């Protein structure tokens, strides 16, 4: 069990996930800002290029990264947990080196179960901290929301 929680490995996993998340956020944020503006004000923002031009012209280039800090923090926390747990599981349950054979098909069940476990733990954690139940909508709930114009 000592190999699983080795501080150097865990630190590397968390740092890598955090750095990757921040880079991903700041790379994609300008397109997300344009997309959100087009979705919220379709009469004002009619296309990607006009939205980009109008945003940069009226608010400056920095406006394309509005909202990036909370997004980056959220992504960093989520991915640090997901990557940290996934890598710890891989260290806890390594592949059997004796079973390695070029003709043998890879075991696809173990990676699937590891990813699924991490995802479920994250969803449970989110539900506990937000005080919400998992988002399950029945057909009756959908029809009622649609009739009340909430969708």
Short mmCIF file of N, CA and C in Angstrom, two decimals:
data_model
loop_
_atom_site.label_atom_id
_atom_site.label_comp_id
_atom_site.label_asym_id
_atom_site.label_seq_id
_atom_site.Cartn_x
_atom_site.Cartn_y
_atom_site.Cartn_z
N UNK A 1 0.82 -1.20 0.00
CA UNK A 1 0.00 0.00 0.00
C UNK A 1 0.86 1.26 0.00
N UNK A 2 2.12 1.13 0.46
CA UNK A 2 3.00 2.28 0.50
C UNK A 2 3.31 2.83 -0.87
N UNK A 3 3.35 1.93 -1.88
CA UNK A 3 3.63 2.38 -3.24
C UNK A 3 2.48 3.19 -3.82
N UNK A 4 1.28 2.94 -3.36
CA UNK A 4 0.09 3.61 -3.90
C UNK A 4 0.06 5.07 -3.49
N UNK A 5 0.41 5.36 -2.24
CA UNK A 5 0.33 6.73 -1.74
C UNK A 5 1.71 7.37 -1.59
N UNK A 6 2.64 6.98 -2.41
CA UNK A 6 3.96 7.58 -2.44
C UNK A 6 3.79 9.08 -2.73
N UNK A 7 4.28 9.93 -1.84
CA UNK A 7 4.05 11.37 -1.93
C UNK A 7 4.59 11.95 -3.23
N UNK A 8 5.68 11.42 -3.74
CA UNK A 8 6.24 11.93 -4.99
C UNK A 8 5.32 11.62 -6.17
N UNK A 9 4.83 10.39 -6.22
CA UNK A 9 3.93 10.01 -7.31
C UNK A 9 2.60 10.76 -7.25
N UNK A 10 2.06 10.87 -6.06
CA UNK A 10 0.79 11.58 -5.89
C UNK A 10 0.95 13.05 -6.25
N UNK A 11 2.05 13.67 -5.81
CA UNK A 11 2.31 15.07 -6.14
C UNK A 11 2.44 15.27 -7.64
N UNK A 12 3.14 14.36 -8.30
CA UNK A 12 3.29 14.44 -9.76
C UNK A 12 1.94 14.31 -10.45
N UNK A 13 1.11 13.39 -10.00
CA UNK A 13 -0.20 13.19 -10.61
C UNK A 13 -1.09 14.42 -10.44
N UNK A 14 -1.11 14.97 -9.25
CA UNK A 14 -1.95 16.14 -8.97
C UNK A 14 -1.42 17.36 -9.72
N UNK A 15 -0.11 17.55 -9.71
CA UNK A 15 0.48 18.69 -10.43
C UNK A 15 0.20 18.60 -11.92
N UNK A 16 0.39 17.42 -12.50
CA UNK A 16 0.16 17.24 -13.94
C UNK A 16 -1.30 17.51 -14.30
N UNK A 17 -2.22 16.99 -13.49
CA UNK A 17 -3.65 17.21 -13.75
C UNK A 17 -4.00 18.68 -13.63
N UNK A 18 -3.44 19.34 -12.63
CA UNK A 18 -3.74 20.76 -12.43
C UNK A 18 -3.19 21.60 -13.56
N UNK A 19 -1.94 21.37 -13.94
CA UNK A 19 -1.34 22.13 -15.02
C UNK A 19 -2.08 21.89 -16.34
N UNK A 20 -2.41 20.66 -16.61
CA UNK A 20 -3.16 20.34 -17.82
C UNK A 20 -4.53 20.99 -17.85
N UNK A 21 -5.20 21.02 -16.71
CA UNK A 21 -6.52 21.64 -16.62
C UNK A 21 -6.46 23.14 -16.87
N UNK A 22 -5.48 23.79 -16.26
CA UNK A 22 -5.35 25.24 -16.44
C UNK A 22 -5.03 25.57 -17.90
N UNK A 23 -4.13 24.81 -18.50
CA UNK A 23 -3.80 25.03 -19.92
C UNK A 23 -5.02 24.80 -20.81
N UNK A 24 -5.75 23.76 -20.54
CA UNK A 24 -6.96 23.45 -21.31
C UNK A 24 -7.99 24.57 -21.16
N UNK A 25 -8.18 25.04 -19.95
CA UNK A 25 -9.15 26.10 -19.70
C UNK A 25 -8.78 27.38 -20.46
N UNK A 26 -7.55 27.82 -20.31
CA UNK A 26 -7.16 29.08 -20.93
C UNK A 26 -7.03 28.99 -22.45
N UNK A 27 -6.87 27.78 -22.97
CA UNK A 27 -6.85 27.60 -24.42
C UNK A 27 -8.27 27.68 -24.99
N UNK A 28 -9.21 27.06 -24.32
CA UNK A 28 -10.58 26.99 -24.84
C UNK A 28 -11.51 28.10 -24.40
N UNK A 29 -11.11 28.87 -23.39
CA UNK A 29 -12.00 29.90 -22.85
C UNK A 29 -12.47 30.93 -23.87
N UNK A 30 -11.62 31.43 -24.77
CA UNK A 30 -12.12 32.40 -25.75
C UNK A 30 -13.28 31.86 -26.60
N UNK A 31 -13.17 30.61 -27.04
CA UNK A 31 -14.25 30.02 -27.82
C UNK A 31 -15.50 29.81 -26.97
N UNK A 32 -15.31 29.46 -25.71
CA UNK A 32 -16.45 29.28 -24.82
C UNK A 32 -17.15 30.62 -24.57
N UNK A 33 -16.38 31.68 -24.39
CA UNK A 33 -16.96 33.01 -24.19
C UNK A 33 -17.79 33.41 -25.41
N UNK A 34 -17.26 33.19 -26.59
CA UNK A 34 -17.99 33.52 -27.82
C UNK A 34 -19.26 32.69 -27.92
N UNK A 35 -19.16 31.39 -27.62
CA UNK A 35 -20.32 30.50 -27.69
C UNK A 35 -21.42 30.94 -26.72
N UNK A 36 -21.04 31.27 -25.49
CA UNK A 36 -22.03 31.67 -24.49
C UNK A 36 -22.70 32.98 -24.89
N UNK A 37 -21.94 33.92 -25.42
CA UNK A 37 -22.54 35.19 -25.86
C UNK A 37 -23.51 34.96 -27.00
N UNK A 38 -23.17 34.07 -27.91
CA UNK A 38 -24.07 33.78 -29.03
C UNK A 38 -25.34 33.06 -28.55
N UNK A 39 -25.21 32.23 -27.52
CA UNK A 39 -26.37 31.52 -26.99
C UNK A 39 -27.29 32.43 -26.18
N UNK A 40 -26.71 33.35 -25.43
CA UNK A 40 -27.52 34.19 -24.56
C UNK A 40 -28.11 35.41 -25.27
N UNK A 41 -27.46 35.91 -26.31
CA UNK A 41 -27.95 37.07 -27.06
C UNK A 41 -27.86 36.80 -28.57
N UNK A 42 -28.67 35.89 -29.09
CA UNK A 42 -28.53 35.54 -30.51
C UNK A 42 -28.87 36.70 -31.45
N UNK A 43 -29.70 37.63 -31.00
CA UNK A 43 -30.02 38.78 -31.85
C UNK A 43 -28.87 39.78 -31.91
N UNK A 44 -28.04 39.80 -30.88
CA UNK A 44 -26.92 40.73 -30.82
C UNK A 44 -25.64 40.13 -31.42
N UNK A 45 -25.43 38.83 -31.16
CA UNK A 45 -24.25 38.13 -31.64
C UNK A 45 -24.70 37.08 -32.65
N UNK A 46 -24.44 37.31 -33.92
CA UNK A 46 -25.02 36.49 -34.98
C UNK A 46 -24.08 35.42 -35.53
N UNK A 47 -22.80 35.48 -35.24
CA UNK A 47 -21.85 34.49 -35.74
C UNK A 47 -20.55 34.55 -34.97
N UNK A 48 -19.69 33.60 -35.22
CA UNK A 48 -18.43 33.51 -34.47
C UNK A 48 -17.54 34.73 -34.75
N UNK A 49 -17.32 35.04 -36.01
CA UNK A 49 -16.44 36.16 -36.36
C UNK A 49 -17.03 37.50 -35.90
N UNK A 50 -18.33 37.77 -36.15
CA UNK A 50 -18.88 39.03 -35.64
C UNK A 50 -18.85 39.12 -34.12
N UNK A 51 -19.08 38.01 -33.44
CA UNK A 51 -19.03 38.02 -31.96
C UNK A 51 -17.61 38.30 -31.48
N UNK A 52 -16.64 37.65 -32.10
CA UNK A 52 -15.24 37.88 -31.75
C UNK A 52 -14.88 39.34 -31.98
N UNK A 53 -15.21 39.87 -33.15
CA UNK A 53 -14.87 41.25 -33.49
C UNK A 53 -15.52 42.24 -32.55
N UNK A 54 -16.81 42.02 -32.26
CA UNK A 54 -17.54 42.94 -31.39
C UNK A 54 -16.99 42.89 -29.96
N UNK A 55 -16.71 41.70 -29.47
CA UNK A 55 -16.20 41.55 -28.10
C UNK A 55 -14.83 42.21 -27.96
N UNK A 56 -13.93 41.91 -28.87
CA UNK A 56 -12.58 42.48 -28.80
C UNK A 56 -12.63 43.99 -29.04
N UNK A 57 -13.46 44.44 -29.97
CA UNK A 57 -13.55 45.86 -30.28
C UNK A 57 -14.11 46.69 -29.14
N UNK A 58 -15.14 46.16 -28.45
CA UNK A 58 -15.79 46.93 -27.38
C UNK A 58 -15.15 46.74 -26.01
N UNK A 59 -14.61 45.53 -25.74
CA UNK A 59 -14.12 45.25 -24.39
C UNK A 59 -12.64 44.91 -24.31
N UNK A 60 -12.00 44.75 -25.45
CA UNK A 60 -10.58 44.39 -25.46
C UNK A 60 -10.39 42.88 -25.50
N UNK A 61 -9.16 42.47 -25.77
CA UNK A 61 -8.83 41.05 -25.92
C UNK A 61 -9.05 40.29 -24.62
N UNK A 62 -8.80 40.94 -23.48
CA UNK A 62 -8.94 40.25 -22.19
C UNK A 62 -10.36 39.78 -21.93
N UNK A 63 -11.35 40.38 -22.58
CA UNK A 63 -12.74 39.98 -22.38
C UNK A 63 -13.00 38.55 -22.83
N UNK A 64 -12.16 38.04 -23.72
CA UNK A 64 -12.34 36.66 -24.17
C UNK A 64 -12.06 35.65 -23.06
N UNK A 65 -11.37 36.07 -22.02
CA UNK A 65 -11.06 35.18 -20.91
C UNK A 65 -11.88 35.49 -19.67
N UNK A 66 -12.99 36.19 -19.82
CA UNK A 66 -13.86 36.44 -18.67
C UNK A 66 -14.39 35.11 -18.14
N UNK A 67 -14.32 34.94 -16.84
CA UNK A 67 -14.81 33.72 -16.22
C UNK A 67 -13.82 32.57 -16.24
N UNK A 68 -12.60 32.83 -16.67
CA UNK A 68 -11.63 31.74 -16.79
C UNK A 68 -11.13 31.26 -15.43
N UNK A 69 -11.03 32.14 -14.45
CA UNK A 69 -10.45 31.74 -13.16
C UNK A 69 -11.33 30.71 -12.45
N UNK A 70 -12.64 30.96 -12.26
CA UNK A 70 -13.44 29.92 -11.60
C UNK A 70 -13.50 28.62 -12.40
N UNK A 71 -13.52 28.75 -13.72
CA UNK A 71 -13.52 27.55 -14.57
C UNK A 71 -12.23 26.77 -14.39
N UNK A 72 -11.11 27.46 -14.39
CA UNK A 72 -9.81 26.79 -14.23
C UNK A 72 -9.70 26.13 -12.86
N UNK A 73 -10.16 26.80 -11.83
CA UNK A 73 -10.11 26.22 -10.48
C UNK A 73 -10.97 24.96 -10.42
N UNK A 74 -12.18 25.04 -10.95
CA UNK A 74 -13.06 23.87 -10.94
C UNK A 74 -12.48 22.70 -11.72
N UNK A 75 -11.96 23.00 -12.91
CA UNK A 75 -11.34 21.95 -13.73
C UNK A 75 -10.12 21.36 -13.03
N UNK A 76 -9.32 22.22 -12.41
CA UNK A 76 -8.11 21.73 -11.74
C UNK A 76 -8.46 20.81 -10.58
N UNK A 77 -9.45 21.20 -9.79
CA UNK A 77 -9.85 20.35 -8.66
C UNK A 77 -10.42 19.02 -9.14
N UNK A 78 -11.31 19.10 -10.10
CA UNK A 78 -11.94 17.87 -10.62
C UNK A 78 -10.90 16.92 -11.20
N UNK A 79 -10.02 17.45 -12.04
CA UNK A 79 -9.03 16.59 -12.68
C UNK A 79 -7.93 16.13 -11.73
N UNK A 80 -7.60 16.93 -10.73
CA UNK A 80 -6.61 16.49 -9.74
C UNK A 80 -7.14 15.27 -8.99
N UNK A 81 -8.41 15.31 -8.62
CA UNK A 81 -9.01 14.16 -7.95
C UNK A 81 -9.10 12.97 -8.91
N UNK A 82 -9.63 13.22 -10.11
CA UNK A 82 -9.82 12.12 -11.06
C UNK A 82 -8.49 11.47 -11.43
N UNK A 83 -7.50 12.28 -11.81
CA UNK A 83 -6.21 11.71 -12.20
C UNK A 83 -5.49 11.09 -11.00
N UNK A 84 -5.59 11.75 -9.84
CA UNK A 84 -4.94 11.22 -8.64
C UNK A 84 -5.48 9.85 -8.27
N UNK A 85 -6.79 9.73 -8.25
CA UNK A 85 -7.41 8.45 -7.90
C UNK A 85 -7.12 7.41 -8.98
N UNK A 86 -7.23 7.80 -10.23
CA UNK A 86 -6.98 6.86 -11.32
C UNK A 86 -5.56 6.32 -11.28
N UNK A 87 -4.59 7.20 -11.10
CA UNK A 87 -3.21 6.75 -11.04
C UNK A 87 -2.95 5.91 -9.79
N UNK A 88 -3.58 6.27 -8.68
CA UNK A 88 -3.43 5.46 -7.46
C UNK A 88 -4.01 4.06 -7.67
N UNK A 89 -5.15 3.98 -8.35
CA UNK A 89 -5.73 2.67 -8.66
C UNK A 89 -4.83 1.86 -9.57
N UNK A 90 -4.20 2.55 -10.53
CA UNK A 90 -3.29 1.83 -11.43
C UNK A 90 -2.07 1.31 -10.66
N UNK A 91 -1.61 2.07 -9.66
CA UNK A 91 -0.49 1.58 -8.84
C UNK A 91 -0.95 0.47 -7.90
N UNK A 92 -2.17 0.55 -7.41
CA UNK A 92 -2.68 -0.46 -6.49
C UNK A 92 -2.97 -1.78 -7.20
N UNK A 93 -3.41 -1.69 -8.45
CA UNK A 93 -3.76 -2.89 -9.22
C UNK A 93 -2.99 -2.92 -10.53
N UNK A 94 -1.68 -3.13 -10.47
CA UNK A 94 -0.89 -3.10 -11.71
C UNK A 94 -1.19 -4.30 -12.59
N UNK A 95 -0.87 -4.14 -13.87
CA UNK A 95 -1.00 -5.27 -14.79
C UNK A 95 -0.01 -6.35 -14.38
N UNK A 96 -0.38 -7.58 -14.61
CA UNK A 96 0.48 -8.71 -14.29
C UNK A 96 1.58 -8.82 -15.36
N UNK A 97 2.84 -8.52 -15.00
CA UNK A 97 3.90 -8.58 -16.02
C UNK A 97 4.13 -9.99 -16.57
N UNK A 98 3.80 -11.00 -15.80
CA UNK A 98 4.00 -12.38 -16.26
C UNK A 98 3.00 -12.74 -17.36
N UNK A 99 1.87 -12.05 -17.38
CA UNK A 99 0.82 -12.37 -18.36
C UNK A 99 1.02 -11.63 -19.67
N UNK A 100 2.04 -10.79 -19.77
CA UNK A 100 2.25 -10.03 -20.99
C UNK A 100 2.68 -10.96 -22.12
N UNK A 101 1.90 -10.92 -23.16
CA UNK A 101 2.18 -11.73 -24.32
C UNK A 101 1.72 -10.93 -25.53
N UNK A 102 2.51 -10.90 -26.57
CA UNK A 102 2.19 -10.10 -27.75
C UNK A 102 0.90 -10.55 -28.41
N UNK A 103 0.57 -11.83 -28.27
CA UNK A 103 -0.64 -12.35 -28.90
C UNK A 103 -1.88 -12.18 -28.02
N UNK A 104 -1.68 -11.84 -26.77
CA UNK A 104 -2.80 -11.73 -25.83
C UNK A 104 -3.52 -10.39 -25.98
N UNK A 105 -4.83 -10.45 -25.95
CA UNK A 105 -5.62 -9.22 -26.05
C UNK A 105 -5.54 -8.46 -24.72
N UNK A 106 -5.52 -7.13 -24.77
CA UNK A 106 -5.45 -6.36 -23.52
C UNK A 106 -6.75 -6.48 -22.73
N UNK A 107 -6.61 -6.36 -21.43
CA UNK A 107 -7.76 -6.39 -20.54
C UNK A 107 -8.43 -5.02 -20.56
N UNK A 108 -9.59 -4.91 -21.16
CA UNK A 108 -10.28 -3.63 -21.27
C UNK A 108 -11.25 -3.39 -20.12
N UNK A 109 -11.55 -4.42 -19.36
CA UNK A 109 -12.50 -4.27 -18.27
C UNK A 109 -11.90 -3.47 -17.11
N UNK A 110 -10.64 -3.73 -16.78
CA UNK A 110 -10.02 -3.05 -15.64
C UNK A 110 -9.96 -1.53 -15.84
N UNK A 111 -9.48 -1.01 -16.98
CA UNK A 111 -9.48 0.46 -17.15
C UNK A 111 -10.89 1.04 -17.11
N UNK A 112 -11.85 0.33 -17.70
CA UNK A 112 -13.23 0.81 -17.67
C UNK A 112 -13.75 0.91 -16.25
N UNK A 113 -13.50 -0.12 -15.45
CA UNK A 113 -13.98 -0.11 -14.06
C UNK A 113 -13.28 0.97 -13.24
N UNK A 114 -11.99 1.19 -13.51
CA UNK A 114 -11.28 2.25 -12.78
C UNK A 114 -11.85 3.62 -13.10
N UNK A 115 -12.06 3.90 -14.37
CA UNK A 115 -12.61 5.20 -14.77
C UNK A 115 -14.02 5.35 -14.22
N UNK A 116 -14.81 4.30 -14.31
CA UNK A 116 -16.19 4.35 -13.82
C UNK A 116 -16.21 4.59 -12.31
N UNK A 117 -15.30 3.95 -11.58
CA UNK A 117 -15.23 4.14 -10.13
C UNK A 117 -14.90 5.58 -9.79
N UNK A 118 -13.91 6.13 -10.47
CA UNK A 118 -13.53 7.52 -10.22
C UNK A 118 -14.70 8.45 -10.52
N UNK A 119 -15.39 8.22 -11.62
CA UNK A 119 -16.52 9.06 -12.00
C UNK A 119 -17.63 8.98 -10.96
N UNK A 120 -17.97 7.78 -10.51
CA UNK A 120 -19.04 7.62 -9.53
C UNK A 120 -18.66 8.28 -8.20
N UNK A 121 -17.42 8.12 -7.78
CA UNK A 121 -16.98 8.78 -6.54
C UNK A 121 -17.10 10.29 -6.66
N UNK A 122 -16.73 10.83 -7.81
CA UNK A 122 -16.85 12.27 -8.03
C UNK A 122 -18.30 12.71 -7.98
N UNK A 123 -19.19 11.97 -8.66
CA UNK A 123 -20.62 12.32 -8.67
C UNK A 123 -21.21 12.27 -7.27
N UNK A 124 -20.85 11.25 -6.49
CA UNK A 124 -21.33 11.14 -5.12
C UNK A 124 -20.84 12.33 -4.31
N UNK A 125 -19.58 12.70 -4.48
CA UNK A 125 -19.01 13.84 -3.76
C UNK A 125 -19.73 15.14 -4.12
N UNK A 126 -20.01 15.34 -5.40
CA UNK A 126 -20.72 16.55 -5.82
C UNK A 126 -22.11 16.59 -5.22
N UNK A 127 -22.81 15.47 -5.24
CA UNK A 127 -24.17 15.43 -4.67
C UNK A 127 -24.16 15.70 -3.18
N UNK A 128 -23.16 15.17 -2.47
CA UNK A 128 -23.08 15.39 -1.03
C UNK A 128 -22.82 16.86 -0.73
N UNK A 129 -21.88 17.48 -1.45
CA UNK A 129 -21.50 18.86 -1.16
C UNK A 129 -22.54 19.87 -1.64
N UNK A 130 -23.30 19.55 -2.66
CA UNK A 130 -24.31 20.49 -3.13
C UNK A 130 -25.67 20.21 -2.51
N UNK A 131 -25.80 19.08 -1.83
CA UNK A 131 -27.07 18.73 -1.21
C UNK A 131 -28.12 18.35 -2.23
N UNK A 132 -27.71 17.90 -3.38
CA UNK A 132 -28.66 17.57 -4.44
C UNK A 132 -28.72 16.07 -4.64
N UNK A 133 -29.74 15.68 -5.35
CA UNK A 133 -29.88 14.29 -5.74
C UNK A 133 -29.37 14.16 -7.16
N UNK A 134 -29.01 12.96 -7.55
CA UNK A 134 -28.58 12.79 -8.95
C UNK A 134 -29.68 13.26 -9.90
N UNK A 135 -29.29 13.90 -10.99
CA UNK A 135 -30.28 14.49 -11.90
C UNK A 135 -31.00 13.43 -12.74
N UNK A 136 -32.14 12.97 -12.24
CA UNK A 136 -32.95 12.02 -12.97
C UNK A 136 -34.28 12.70 -13.25
N UNK A 137 -34.66 12.76 -14.51
CA UNK A 137 -35.90 13.41 -14.88
C UNK A 137 -36.83 12.39 -15.51
N UNK A 138 -38.04 12.28 -14.95
CA UNK A 138 -39.02 11.37 -15.52
C UNK A 138 -39.72 12.05 -16.68
N UNK A 139 -40.48 11.26 -17.43
CA UNK A 139 -41.20 11.81 -18.56
C UNK A 139 -42.23 12.85 -18.10
N UNK A 140 -42.91 12.58 -16.97
CA UNK A 140 -43.90 13.53 -16.44
C UNK A 140 -43.24 14.85 -16.05
N UNK A 141 -42.05 14.77 -15.42
CA UNK A 141 -41.34 15.99 -15.04
C UNK A 141 -40.95 16.79 -16.28
N UNK A 142 -40.50 16.08 -17.31
CA UNK A 142 -40.11 16.73 -18.56
C UNK A 142 -41.30 17.45 -19.19
N UNK A 143 -42.43 16.75 -19.26
CA UNK A 143 -43.62 17.34 -19.88
C UNK A 143 -44.12 18.54 -19.09
N UNK A 144 -44.06 18.47 -17.75
CA UNK A 144 -44.50 19.59 -16.94
C UNK A 144 -43.57 20.80 -17.11
N UNK A 145 -42.27 20.57 -17.12
CA UNK A 145 -41.33 21.68 -17.34
C UNK A 145 -41.51 22.28 -18.72
N UNK A 146 -41.76 21.43 -19.69
CA UNK A 146 -41.96 21.92 -21.06
C UNK A 146 -43.25 22.75 -21.14
N UNK A 147 -44.29 22.31 -20.47
CA UNK A 147 -45.54 23.07 -20.51
C UNK A 147 -45.42 24.40 -19.75
N UNK A 148 -44.54 24.45 -18.76
CA UNK A 148 -44.31 25.69 -18.01
C UNK A 148 -43.22 26.54 -18.65
N UNK A 149 -42.73 26.13 -19.81
CA UNK A 149 -41.69 26.84 -20.56
C UNK A 149 -40.41 26.99 -19.77
N UNK A 150 -40.08 25.98 -18.97
CA UNK A 150 -38.83 26.00 -18.21
C UNK A 150 -37.72 25.27 -18.92
N UNK A 151 -38.01 24.70 -20.08
CA UNK A 151 -36.96 24.02 -20.84
C UNK A 151 -36.55 24.86 -22.02
#
